[in-house]
XYZ file of C-alpha atoms in Angstrom:
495
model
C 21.582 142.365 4.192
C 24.552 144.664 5.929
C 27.916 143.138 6.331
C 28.415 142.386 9.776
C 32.615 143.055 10.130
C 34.018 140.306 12.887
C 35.490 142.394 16.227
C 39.622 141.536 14.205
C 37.935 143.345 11.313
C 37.059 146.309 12.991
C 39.982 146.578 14.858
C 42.148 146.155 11.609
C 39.712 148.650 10.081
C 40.550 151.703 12.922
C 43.818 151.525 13.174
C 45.771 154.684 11.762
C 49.064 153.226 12.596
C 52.096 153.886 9.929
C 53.121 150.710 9.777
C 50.373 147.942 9.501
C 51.041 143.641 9.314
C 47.759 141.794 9.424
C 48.210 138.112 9.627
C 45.048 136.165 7.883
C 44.685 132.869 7.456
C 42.674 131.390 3.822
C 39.850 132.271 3.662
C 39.561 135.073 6.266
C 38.207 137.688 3.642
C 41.487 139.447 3.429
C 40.827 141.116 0.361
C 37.403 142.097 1.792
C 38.772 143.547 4.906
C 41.107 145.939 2.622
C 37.991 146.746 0.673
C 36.568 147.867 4.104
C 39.326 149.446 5.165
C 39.240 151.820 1.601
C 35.855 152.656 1.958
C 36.381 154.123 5.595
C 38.620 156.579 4.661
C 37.148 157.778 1.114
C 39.593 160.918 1.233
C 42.480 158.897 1.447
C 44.553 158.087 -1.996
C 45.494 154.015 -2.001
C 47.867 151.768 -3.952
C 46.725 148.355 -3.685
C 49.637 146.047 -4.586
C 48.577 143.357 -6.032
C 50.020 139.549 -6.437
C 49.471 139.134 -9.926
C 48.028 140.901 -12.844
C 45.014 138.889 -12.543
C 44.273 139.790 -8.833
C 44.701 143.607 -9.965
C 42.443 143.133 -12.211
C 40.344 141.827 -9.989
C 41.047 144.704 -7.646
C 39.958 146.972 -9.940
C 36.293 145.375 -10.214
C 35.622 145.624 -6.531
C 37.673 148.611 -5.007
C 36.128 152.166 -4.732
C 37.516 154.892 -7.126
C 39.927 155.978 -4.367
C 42.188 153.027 -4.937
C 45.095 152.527 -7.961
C 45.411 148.923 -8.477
C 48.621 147.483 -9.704
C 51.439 145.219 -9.488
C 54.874 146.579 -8.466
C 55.848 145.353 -12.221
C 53.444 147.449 -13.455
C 54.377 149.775 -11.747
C 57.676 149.290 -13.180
C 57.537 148.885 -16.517
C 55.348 152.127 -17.095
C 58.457 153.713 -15.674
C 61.324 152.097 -16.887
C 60.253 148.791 -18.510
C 59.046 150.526 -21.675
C 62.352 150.885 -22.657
C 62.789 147.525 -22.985
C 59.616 146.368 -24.705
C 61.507 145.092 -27.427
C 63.774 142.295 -25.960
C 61.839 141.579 -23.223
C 62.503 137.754 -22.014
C 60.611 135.280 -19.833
C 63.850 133.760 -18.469
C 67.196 133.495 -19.182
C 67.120 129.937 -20.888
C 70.802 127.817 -19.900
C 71.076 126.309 -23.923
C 71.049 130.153 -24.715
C 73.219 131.549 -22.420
C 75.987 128.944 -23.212
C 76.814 130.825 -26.433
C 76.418 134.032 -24.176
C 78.902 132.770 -21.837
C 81.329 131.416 -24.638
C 81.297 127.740 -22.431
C 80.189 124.495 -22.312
C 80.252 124.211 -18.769
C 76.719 123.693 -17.506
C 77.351 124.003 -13.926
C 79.145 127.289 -14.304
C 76.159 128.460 -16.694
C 73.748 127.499 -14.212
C 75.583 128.945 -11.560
C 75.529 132.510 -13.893
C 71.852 132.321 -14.299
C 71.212 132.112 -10.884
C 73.674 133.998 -9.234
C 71.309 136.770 -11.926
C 68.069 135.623 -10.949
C 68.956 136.214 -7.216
C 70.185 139.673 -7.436
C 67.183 140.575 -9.664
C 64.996 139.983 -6.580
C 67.403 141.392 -3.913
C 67.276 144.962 -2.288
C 71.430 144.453 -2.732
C 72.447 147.574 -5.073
C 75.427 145.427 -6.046
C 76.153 141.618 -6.405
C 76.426 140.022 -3.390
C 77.866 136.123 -2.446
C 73.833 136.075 -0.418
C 73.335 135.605 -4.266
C 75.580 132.523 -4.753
C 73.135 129.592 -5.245
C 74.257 126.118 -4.481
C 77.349 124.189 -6.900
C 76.761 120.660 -6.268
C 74.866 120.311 -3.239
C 77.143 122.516 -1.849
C 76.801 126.625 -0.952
C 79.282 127.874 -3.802
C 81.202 130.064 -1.425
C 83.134 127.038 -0.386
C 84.388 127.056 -4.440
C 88.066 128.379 -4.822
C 88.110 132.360 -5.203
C 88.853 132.600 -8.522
C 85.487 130.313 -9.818
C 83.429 132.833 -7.764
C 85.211 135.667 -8.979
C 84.960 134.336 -12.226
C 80.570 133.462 -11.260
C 80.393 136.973 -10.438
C 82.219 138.598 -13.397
C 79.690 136.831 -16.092
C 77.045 137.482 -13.937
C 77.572 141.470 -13.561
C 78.247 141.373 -17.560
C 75.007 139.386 -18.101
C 73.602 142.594 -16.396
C 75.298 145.249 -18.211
C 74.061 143.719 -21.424
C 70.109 142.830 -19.946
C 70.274 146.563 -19.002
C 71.432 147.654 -22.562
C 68.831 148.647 -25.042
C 70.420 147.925 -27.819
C 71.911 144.766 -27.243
C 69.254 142.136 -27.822
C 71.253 139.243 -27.756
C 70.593 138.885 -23.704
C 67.156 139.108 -22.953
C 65.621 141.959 -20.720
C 63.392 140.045 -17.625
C 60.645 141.401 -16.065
C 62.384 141.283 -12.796
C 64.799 143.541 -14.139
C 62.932 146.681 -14.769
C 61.616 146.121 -11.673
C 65.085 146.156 -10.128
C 65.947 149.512 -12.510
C 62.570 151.227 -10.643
C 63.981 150.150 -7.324
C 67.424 151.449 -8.171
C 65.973 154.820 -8.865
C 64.512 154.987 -4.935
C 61.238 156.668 -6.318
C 58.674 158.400 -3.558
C 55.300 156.855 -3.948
C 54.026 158.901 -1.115
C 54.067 162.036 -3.138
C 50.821 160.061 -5.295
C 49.802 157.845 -2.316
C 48.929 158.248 1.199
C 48.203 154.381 2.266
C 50.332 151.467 0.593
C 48.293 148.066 0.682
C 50.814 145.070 0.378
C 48.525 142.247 -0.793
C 50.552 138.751 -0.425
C 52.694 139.908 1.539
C 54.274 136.619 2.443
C 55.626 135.725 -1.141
C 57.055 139.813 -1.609
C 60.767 139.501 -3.160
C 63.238 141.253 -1.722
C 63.625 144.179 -4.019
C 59.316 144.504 -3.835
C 59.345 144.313 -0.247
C 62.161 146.754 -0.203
C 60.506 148.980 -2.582
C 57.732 149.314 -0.326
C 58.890 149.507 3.266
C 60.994 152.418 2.019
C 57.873 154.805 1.334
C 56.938 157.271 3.933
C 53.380 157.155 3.765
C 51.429 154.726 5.542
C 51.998 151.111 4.628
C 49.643 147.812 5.325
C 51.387 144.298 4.947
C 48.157 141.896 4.622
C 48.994 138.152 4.189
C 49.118 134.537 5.752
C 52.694 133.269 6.427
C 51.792 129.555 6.016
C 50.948 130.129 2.723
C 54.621 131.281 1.557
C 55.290 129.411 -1.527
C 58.168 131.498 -3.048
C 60.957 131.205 -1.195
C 63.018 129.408 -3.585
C 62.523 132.485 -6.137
C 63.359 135.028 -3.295
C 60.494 135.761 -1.873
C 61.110 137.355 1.327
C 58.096 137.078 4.315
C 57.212 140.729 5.088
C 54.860 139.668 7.985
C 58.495 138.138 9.904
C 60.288 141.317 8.632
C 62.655 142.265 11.838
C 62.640 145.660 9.868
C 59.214 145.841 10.190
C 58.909 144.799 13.913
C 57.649 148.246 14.710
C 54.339 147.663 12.961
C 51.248 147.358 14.578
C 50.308 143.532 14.161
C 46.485 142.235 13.758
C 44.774 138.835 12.801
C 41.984 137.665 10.902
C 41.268 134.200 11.999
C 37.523 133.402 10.935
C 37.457 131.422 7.665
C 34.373 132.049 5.751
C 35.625 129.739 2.881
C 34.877 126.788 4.690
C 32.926 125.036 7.492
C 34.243 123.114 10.557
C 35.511 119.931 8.939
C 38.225 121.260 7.662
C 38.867 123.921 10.325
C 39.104 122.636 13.962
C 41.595 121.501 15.853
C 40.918 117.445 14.784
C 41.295 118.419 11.118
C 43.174 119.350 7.898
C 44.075 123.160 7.840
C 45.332 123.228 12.088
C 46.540 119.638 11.677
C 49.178 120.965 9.193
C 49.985 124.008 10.741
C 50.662 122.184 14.261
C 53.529 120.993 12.274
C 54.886 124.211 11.964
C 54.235 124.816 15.841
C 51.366 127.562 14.638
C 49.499 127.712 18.451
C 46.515 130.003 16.824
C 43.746 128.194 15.765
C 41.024 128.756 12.132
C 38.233 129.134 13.036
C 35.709 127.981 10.252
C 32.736 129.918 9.646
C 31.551 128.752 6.630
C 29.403 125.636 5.174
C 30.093 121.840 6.679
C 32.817 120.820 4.607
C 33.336 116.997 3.713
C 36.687 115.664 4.172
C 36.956 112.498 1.547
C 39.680 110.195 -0.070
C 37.613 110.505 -3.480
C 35.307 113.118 -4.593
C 31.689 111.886 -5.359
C 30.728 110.666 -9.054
C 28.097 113.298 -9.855
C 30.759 115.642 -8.715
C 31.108 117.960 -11.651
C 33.541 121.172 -12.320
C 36.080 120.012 -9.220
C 39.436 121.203 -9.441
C 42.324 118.798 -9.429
C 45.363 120.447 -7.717
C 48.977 118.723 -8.346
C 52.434 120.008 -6.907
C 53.709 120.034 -10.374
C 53.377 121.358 -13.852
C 54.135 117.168 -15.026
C 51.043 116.011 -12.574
C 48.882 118.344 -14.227
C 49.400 117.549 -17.385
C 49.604 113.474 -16.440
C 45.900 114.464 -15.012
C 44.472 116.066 -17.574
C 45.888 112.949 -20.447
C 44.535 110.836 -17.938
C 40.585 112.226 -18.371
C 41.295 112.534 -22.509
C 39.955 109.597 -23.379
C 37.048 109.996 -20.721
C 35.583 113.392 -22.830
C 35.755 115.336 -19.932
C 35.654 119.285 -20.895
C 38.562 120.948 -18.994
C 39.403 124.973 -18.151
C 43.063 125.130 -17.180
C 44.070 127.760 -14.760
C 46.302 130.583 -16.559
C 45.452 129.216 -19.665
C 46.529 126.075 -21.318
C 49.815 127.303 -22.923
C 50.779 127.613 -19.447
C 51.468 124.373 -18.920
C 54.029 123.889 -21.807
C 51.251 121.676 -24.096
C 52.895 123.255 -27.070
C 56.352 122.527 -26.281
C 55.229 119.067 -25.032
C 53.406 118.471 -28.709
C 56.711 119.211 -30.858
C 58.913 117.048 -28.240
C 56.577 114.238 -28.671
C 56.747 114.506 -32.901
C 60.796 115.626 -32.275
C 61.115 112.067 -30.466
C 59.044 110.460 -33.394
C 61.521 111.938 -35.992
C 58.784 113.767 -37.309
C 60.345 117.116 -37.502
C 58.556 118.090 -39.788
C 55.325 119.045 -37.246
C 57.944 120.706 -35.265
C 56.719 124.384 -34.778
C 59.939 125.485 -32.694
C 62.484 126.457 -35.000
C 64.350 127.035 -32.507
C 64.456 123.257 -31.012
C 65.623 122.055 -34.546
C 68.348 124.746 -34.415
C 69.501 123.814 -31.095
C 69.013 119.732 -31.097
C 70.223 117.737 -34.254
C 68.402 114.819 -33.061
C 66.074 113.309 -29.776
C 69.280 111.907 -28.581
C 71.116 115.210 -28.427
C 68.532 116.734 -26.471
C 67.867 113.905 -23.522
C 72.079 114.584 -23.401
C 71.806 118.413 -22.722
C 68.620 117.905 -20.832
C 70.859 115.625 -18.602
C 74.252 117.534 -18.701
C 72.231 121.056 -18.038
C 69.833 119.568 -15.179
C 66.951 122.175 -16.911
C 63.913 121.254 -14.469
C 61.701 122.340 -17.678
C 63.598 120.037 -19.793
C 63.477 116.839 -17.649
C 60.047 117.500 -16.879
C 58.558 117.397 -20.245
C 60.759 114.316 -21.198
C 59.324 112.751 -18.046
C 55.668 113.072 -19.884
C 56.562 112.352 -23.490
C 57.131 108.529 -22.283
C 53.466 108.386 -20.336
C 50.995 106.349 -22.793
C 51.924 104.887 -26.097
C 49.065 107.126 -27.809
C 50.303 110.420 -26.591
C 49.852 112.130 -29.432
C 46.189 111.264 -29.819
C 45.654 112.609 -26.588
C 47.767 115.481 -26.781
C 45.377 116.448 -29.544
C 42.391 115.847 -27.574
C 43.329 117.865 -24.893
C 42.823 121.709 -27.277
C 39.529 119.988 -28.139
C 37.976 119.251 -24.836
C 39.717 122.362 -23.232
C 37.029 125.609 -22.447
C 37.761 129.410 -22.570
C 35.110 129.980 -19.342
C 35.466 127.693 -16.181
C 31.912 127.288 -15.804
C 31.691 125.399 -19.193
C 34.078 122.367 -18.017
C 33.616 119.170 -16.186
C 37.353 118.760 -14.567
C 39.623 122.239 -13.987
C 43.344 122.034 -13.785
C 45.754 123.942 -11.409
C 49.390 123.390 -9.791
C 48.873 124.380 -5.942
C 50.750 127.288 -6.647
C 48.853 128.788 -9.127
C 45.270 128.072 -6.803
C 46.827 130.224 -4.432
C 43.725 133.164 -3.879
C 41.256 130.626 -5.501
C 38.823 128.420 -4.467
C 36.266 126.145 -5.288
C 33.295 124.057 -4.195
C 34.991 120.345 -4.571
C 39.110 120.046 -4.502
C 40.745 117.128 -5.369
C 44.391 116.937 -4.398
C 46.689 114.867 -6.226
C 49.343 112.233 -5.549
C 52.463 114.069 -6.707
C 53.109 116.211 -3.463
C 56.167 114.809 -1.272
C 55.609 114.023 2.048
C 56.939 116.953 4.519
C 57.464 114.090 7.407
C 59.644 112.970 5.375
C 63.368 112.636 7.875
C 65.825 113.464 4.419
C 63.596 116.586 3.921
C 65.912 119.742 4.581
C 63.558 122.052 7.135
C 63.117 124.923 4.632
C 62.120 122.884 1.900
C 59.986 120.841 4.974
C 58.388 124.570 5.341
C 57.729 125.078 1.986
C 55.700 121.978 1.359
C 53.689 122.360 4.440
C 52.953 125.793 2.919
C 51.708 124.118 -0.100
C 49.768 121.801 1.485
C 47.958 124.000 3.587
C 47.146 126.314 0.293
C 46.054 123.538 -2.009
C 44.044 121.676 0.793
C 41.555 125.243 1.998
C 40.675 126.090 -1.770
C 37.505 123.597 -1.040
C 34.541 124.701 0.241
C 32.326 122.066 0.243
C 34.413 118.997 -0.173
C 37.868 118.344 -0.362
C 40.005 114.827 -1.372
C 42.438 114.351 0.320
C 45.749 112.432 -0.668
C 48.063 109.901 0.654
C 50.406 112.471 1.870
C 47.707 114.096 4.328
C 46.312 111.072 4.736
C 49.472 110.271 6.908
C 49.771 113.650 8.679
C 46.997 113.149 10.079
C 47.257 109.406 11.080
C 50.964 110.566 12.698
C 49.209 113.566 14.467
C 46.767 111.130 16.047
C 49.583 108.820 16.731
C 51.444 111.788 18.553
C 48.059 112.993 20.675
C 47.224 109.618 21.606
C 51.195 109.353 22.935
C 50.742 112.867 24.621
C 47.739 111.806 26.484
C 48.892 108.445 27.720
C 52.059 110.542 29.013
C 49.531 112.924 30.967
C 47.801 110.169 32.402
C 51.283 107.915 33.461
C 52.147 111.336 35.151
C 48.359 111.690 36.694
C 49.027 108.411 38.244
């Protein structure tokens, strides 16, 4: 049976325009639309910019032969990142960077590796204070002069040495290459004619930059309530005032899911209303059920938490139960290993402690909880956060590689943040009870933003039937409270 394209599809599909933002909410075959789009115009040569690796990937399965699929790292490192191959890092880790730094002072260090981190994803040739992160709860740039000059000094030497080749003592990120490409403006319009911009909400500066800087034509395809990056940099292409010149399109039919979760009454508008979003999804797919708990013969139902820590609490949690589990992006992902030789560190038995490096760094479990503390590493608190759990960790710890499956169809319970389901979905979603509440009066209104984003991704992966938690639970109880309020003030004025 032929694909019948919706009249948003069609109009997406003829448009020649240079410049091209089309604003689609989850589930609104996106990535199906640019498919369409490709196939119309056969002669035409496409780079399809992908999210992750794994969505290229995926790109390459299903677009015609017309269409390069890549990320903009990729695209990076085959023209500058090879250089670097050998001292590539994941991150520039703050126990490492004190002996960098010659300092013990952890807020300064921190304020170094971020300070880094920021101008990695800018489009700023040069350091900039936009790249100042906060010192203390407070924007830096209210420090004296000399601290910042002094922030900004380490910070442009932390460069020079990423950037060196031969100095492997400072690791060489990913984001850096990427920056290097950028540096070197390079013309993708003398390989491409049409740019596709997958994601385009959660582009970082210096990708967005990269790409809105080509001549040929360019399409920006994304949803701007699912923008989860914005504390890495990510910079919203679809709300681009540099980009205001584009022609702008929507896709709002869902096919992912039916009505329940689509009208106005229900989860995916009710949490947009609270962003003031005045379109409404319209759901086109199967009845979806709308539950506190998913049903007991319920079986391969992914379990969505806000954080790495709630995953890994939910997945010691069903240990003991047998249940087979696929983690998405792979187990490692999640830190298990790390999490293994903490738990034996804290036992004293170092000798099952793989990481030579942590008995380098850390004479003893006490010296660690002190840097953990003093350094305010996220990744460090948050895997001595699960170490104390349950009193037979370890058992479990070692159940968990057991009971774990290479294919997704082959497991009973799979395991995601809500970050990394972002471009998934599944029949039965179970949301878990580690989100914080955006309503929530002491929540700043970006980081309110952010978690409304989150919500809304993590609660339209489901297709078929989605559990709710306690936090949308009482979004929607205070967006009845607020219609029933709105009403009885339309009918006092009626009177």
């Amino acid at each position: 049976m032929a694909f019948e394209w919706t009249p948003e599809q069609l109009a997406f599909h003829e448009c020649k325009a240079p410049r091209i933002r089309v604003k689609a909410f989850a589930g609104a075959s996106k990535t199906t639309s640019l498919e369409g789009y490709t196939k119309r115009y056969p002669r035409l040569r496409f780079l399809y910019v992908a999210y992750n690796r794994s969505i290229a990937d995926e790109g390459k399965a299903r677009f015609p032969s017309n269409v390069k699929c890549m990320t903009s790292h990729q695209l990076a490192f085959k023209a500058v990142g090879r250089r670097f191959q050998h001292k590539l890092g994941a991150s520039l880790r703050p126990a490492d960077m004190r002996a960098v730094l010659g300092t013990s002072d952890w807020a300064f260090i921190n304020a170094v590796i971020a300070t880094v981190n920021a101008y990695l994803c800018s489009n700023r040739e040069d350091f900039h204070e936009d790249h100042l992160p906060l010192f203390n709860g407070r924007p830096i740039v209210e420090m004296p002069p000399a601290f910042i000059a002094e922030v900004f000094l380490q910070a442009r030497e932390v460069w020079r040495r990423m950037i060196d080749p031969e100095d492997t003592t400072v690791p060489h990120l990913h984001d850096a290459y990427l920056k290097l490409y950028y540096l070197s403006k390079p013309d993708l319009g003398d390989r491409f004619d049409v740019i596709l911009a997958d994601e385009a909400q959660d582009l970082n500066g210096i990708t967005l930059g990269l790409i809105k800087n080509q001549s040929c034509r360019v399409i920006f395809v994304g949803d701007p309530h699912q923008s989860l990056y914005a504390f890495r940099g990510a910079d919203n292409a679809l709300s681009d005032p540099d980009l205001d010149d584009s022609v702008d399109l929507y896709l709002t039919k869902s096919f992912r899911f039916g009505p329940a979760v689509a009208t106005v009454a229900t989860v995916a508008n009710i949490i947009l209303s609270y962003k003031g979003e005045q379109l409404k999804i319209v759901g086109a797919g199967q009845p979806t059920q709308i539950k506190t708990q998913l049903d007991e013969s319920v079986r391969g139902a992914a379990y969505l938490s806000r954080t790495v820590s709630g995953v890994i609490m939910t997945a010691l949690e069903f240990a003991p139960q047998g249940k087979t589990l696929y983690w998405v992006g792979g187990i490692e992902a999640y830190q298990i290993g790390d999490l293994e030789d903490l738990v034996w560190f804290s036992q004293g038995k170092t000798d099952k402690v793989r990481s030579k490096r942590l008995l380098k760094d850390f004479p003893d479990w006490t010296s660690y909880l002190t840097m953990a503390k003093e350094s305010k590493d996220r990744e460090m608190a948050r895997l001595i956060k699960v170490v104390g759990l349950f009193p037979d960790i370890e058992k479990r710890l070692a159940r968990l590689r057991t009971l774990t499956q290479k294919d997704e169809k082959d497991a009973d319970v799979i395991l995601s943040t809500a970050h990394r389901s972002k471009g998934l979905e599944w029949k039965h979603v179970y949301l878990g009870e580690d989100f914080p509440d955006p309503l929530d009066p002491e929540l700043p209104p970006d980081a309110r933003r952010d978690e409304l984003n989150l919500l809304y991704v993590a609660a339209t992966r489901a297709k078929h039937q989605l559990a709710i938690n306690s936090v949308i639970l009482g979004i929607m109880r205070d967006y009845e409270r607020s219609r029933r309020r709105a009403l009885k003030h339309q009918m006092l004025a009626i009177e």
